[in-house]
Amino acid sequence: MPETMAQLITLAPKDFRSEVKPTWCPGCGDFGVLSATYKALADLHLKREEVVVVSGIGCSSRFPYFLSTYGMHTLHGRALPVATGIKLTRPDLTVLAAGGDGDLFSIGAGHTPHAAARNIDICVLNMDNQTYGLTKAQASPTSLLGHKSKSTPYGVIAQPMNPVLLALAAGASFVARGYSARPKLLTDMIKAGITHKGFAFIHTQSPCVEFHNTFEYYDQRVEEVPADHNPRDLEAAMRLALHPDKFYVGIIYQNERPTFEITAHEFEQEVRPFDGAAYLSQFA
Amino acid sequence: MTTRSEIIMRLGGEGGEGVISAGDFFAQGSARTGYHLFTFRTYPAEIKGGHAWYQVRVGPNPVRSMGDGVDVLVAFNAEAYFNHKDTLNPDGVLIYDPDTVTPAGGHKTVYPIPFNKIAKDELNFFRGKNMVVTGAIAGLFGLEPSSLEGLIKQRFHRRPELLEQNLRALYNGYDFARKKLEKQDPFYLGEPATRVARLVLSGNDAIVAGALFAGCRYYAGYPITPASEILEGMAKELPKLGGVSLQAEDEIASIGSVIGASFAGAKAMTATSGPGLALMTEFLGYAGMSETPCVIVDAQRSGPSTGMPTKLEQGDLNHSLYAGHGDFPRAVIAPGSVGDCFFQIINAFNMAERYQLPVIFLSDQSLSHRTEAVTMPDLGKIKVTDRLQPSAADLKNSHFQRYRLTASGISPMSVPGTPGGMYVAPGLEHDELGHVDNPLESHLKMMPKRQAKVEACRQEASRDCCARYGDPDAKIGLIGWGSTEGAIQEAVDRARAAGHKVAALHPKVVYPLPFEEIQRFVDSVSHVIVPEVNFSGQFARYLRTEVDVHPIRVNKYAGLPFMPREIYRKIEEVANHA
């Protein structure tokens, strides 16, 4: 048996499942993302201890507790900075960041473009349900114009954010879209996102069955990215993101470039231990 | 006339015209000659323009504060003269350009030197004005120009033409002072008693050096006065050591990534000033709850809000002690001097790692930017602590107890990549496994567990933080914190010389406060004075909550450090009342 085969770890998707039972409502879109993640991690033959899942706050951000990997359940909006520190320290680890529309495009919206522009090798699982589920049904930055909620009883006045377009504009080197109700495609997207060397942003429509059930709405609009789409074409990718009616799923953009954590560790070819006396003598 | 070899010199002028570099050259040259020094600088928040000044105190004996008043005032322009003339001591020396200002009179010694004319007409090099000044003060106060020549060569070695012009300006100023002025004052450096090699560095330099020595290998920060030099230093040094420095998009991202890096196994630090610390507050609680070690340097500046970014204030003590919702463990350490920055930042890392908590390091604007001459530390004697790792047995269980209940409250912390060590670092209340499903039951166990670390930390702080300075049988005691240490000690020296029984205590770990030691000190004296550079007496109020004491406060909030005499006067006042 070749050596690489001998080292290949084979775990079943269930091996990535922790004993903590998800707190989500029955039928929640996030279950689809979680199952797809278990499957993707198993398919990629990753070791549990070499995966770190980081999240912010919100329903979807309970994610790390449901995996038997390392994880951090941080602050609202702050998954990406924390994930950045992990990846910069340990480029060998597989780092996933999970967060909702509020996390990544409202309270933490200031971090998303910077993580994308740096092209740090993190795979972001954005579970977008267009509502604030954990606080019970207020409008979110991706709620559609006119959407009536408890916090917007007369309808949302702001234009919804377009996560895919924003990720593209910020310089994400991998942008894909998935849908909770299409688990196989979602698994493929997560596998592609983890395998991609660089910042991978996966936008998933993950409906909230309790407060904002959009399954029917998206069932009618979901369409796979056209077969002739060139994922290296940024303008074409933006056109897909801007389509007024269709919700394109699949790889929308992919174009690898050097990653931040690798470049940051290559400034100096030769790494030395710290010599305190030599360092201090520069002040003599 | 007796020669006086300790000199307090202040140089003032327009920002950008080389006031600070002239002062710096003089200071560095003195240090290379073997003198002790203490510099202080202040400049406008603008890059060009506005009033800038620099003060250097040099002497053959250790100098621990900016001193009292000014012995030599060098006024680059009229504004500098009018702003600073009242600080000049009665026997002081005024150096000025007769083409820019006519002094009011009443000064003991004046040396008019036409810097502008010399630079413009004789040298055809107007920007060399500061070097003319440097040469002139070297000539007047006995500093060999050769000690400055080496420094100027270092500065301009890449630009031979500028180097030549600057050297010419230096010698021109030197010759002017030597040949055209008649020395009338007693200030003269000459040859020091002993020539000891010392390091001349700023507080920010010392913090970078100490952090690297302590093993810091991850840094993230956002530019802010007066902490930016720490970001710049770490950005330069960490890649050489296999570490990473990140200029983050804001202070929230800075501390977030520091906590991520620490979770991943690195010793990690961020540095900021008051406004940045305010932004970091929510993450302090997460570090405390998830028990993730991290070090946060707050180089305090004058507040509130944007305040006076380039001015001193010890105004962030309350924020450092109390910032955050809920009760969580932390430590707050305040260094007393530039040299102390080196040792205390190592202490900060040791505490963060040993007790797995956030440590706030309260430096300030005066420490950040002033320079002192310090002796080379004995590095072999400095202890560096690492966090508690899980044993093989700890990792054998299928469920790693990251938050295992222990007597000390310290539990082993695994690093990603370790099989069997998997856990989720939670912001939610959790049990020993880090599971969050029984918060109420967990809270009752975990709150005391986390707070036990604070008590352990306090024991340690009590052991080595409280050296008493001054009389063992003092009647008057001073308790200070942070960068006021030198001024307090000099005030104590002066009071003792005047026959008063005085002692000082200066805890470096201000939280958890070693209150038993402080109470003993308080009980040993009749009166307690608490000097601090803020309006409301934050430390004095805090002391009253921890110790049975009724402190007499001395507060200054003029954007500047204490002069020893400001503290000494209070000692005298108290002594005379007693």
mmCIF file of C-alpha atoms in Angstrom, chain B residues 7 73 156 190 202 274 277 412-413 455 495 501 552:
data_model
loop_
_atom_site.group_PDB
_atom_site.id
_atom_site.type_symbol
_atom_site.label_atom_id
_atom_site.label_comp_id
_atom_site.label_asym_id
_atom_site.label_seq_id
_atom_site.Cartn_x
_atom_site.Cartn_y
_atom_site.Cartn_z
ATOM 1 C CA ILE B 7 21.138 69.666 33.537
ATOM 2 C CA LEU B 73 15.690 76.783 27.717
ATOM 3 C CA PHE B 156 22.344 60.072 7.302
ATOM 4 C CA GLY B 190 32.376 67.138 31.194
ATOM 5 C CA SER B 202 11.669 54.308 25.009
ATOM 6 C CA GLY B 274 -7.948 54.452 25.556
ATOM 7 C CA LEU B 277 -9.432 49.682 24.730
ATOM 8 C CA PRO B 412 -4.968 22.316 31.285
ATOM 9 C CA MET B 413 -5.346 23.964 27.866
ATOM 10 C CA GLU B 455 -6.862 34.892 44.295
ATOM 11 C CA ALA B 495 11.823 65.050 51.872
ATOM 12 C CA LYS B 501 10.333 60.487 57.708
ATOM 13 C CA ILE B 552 -4.716 62.652 50.666
#
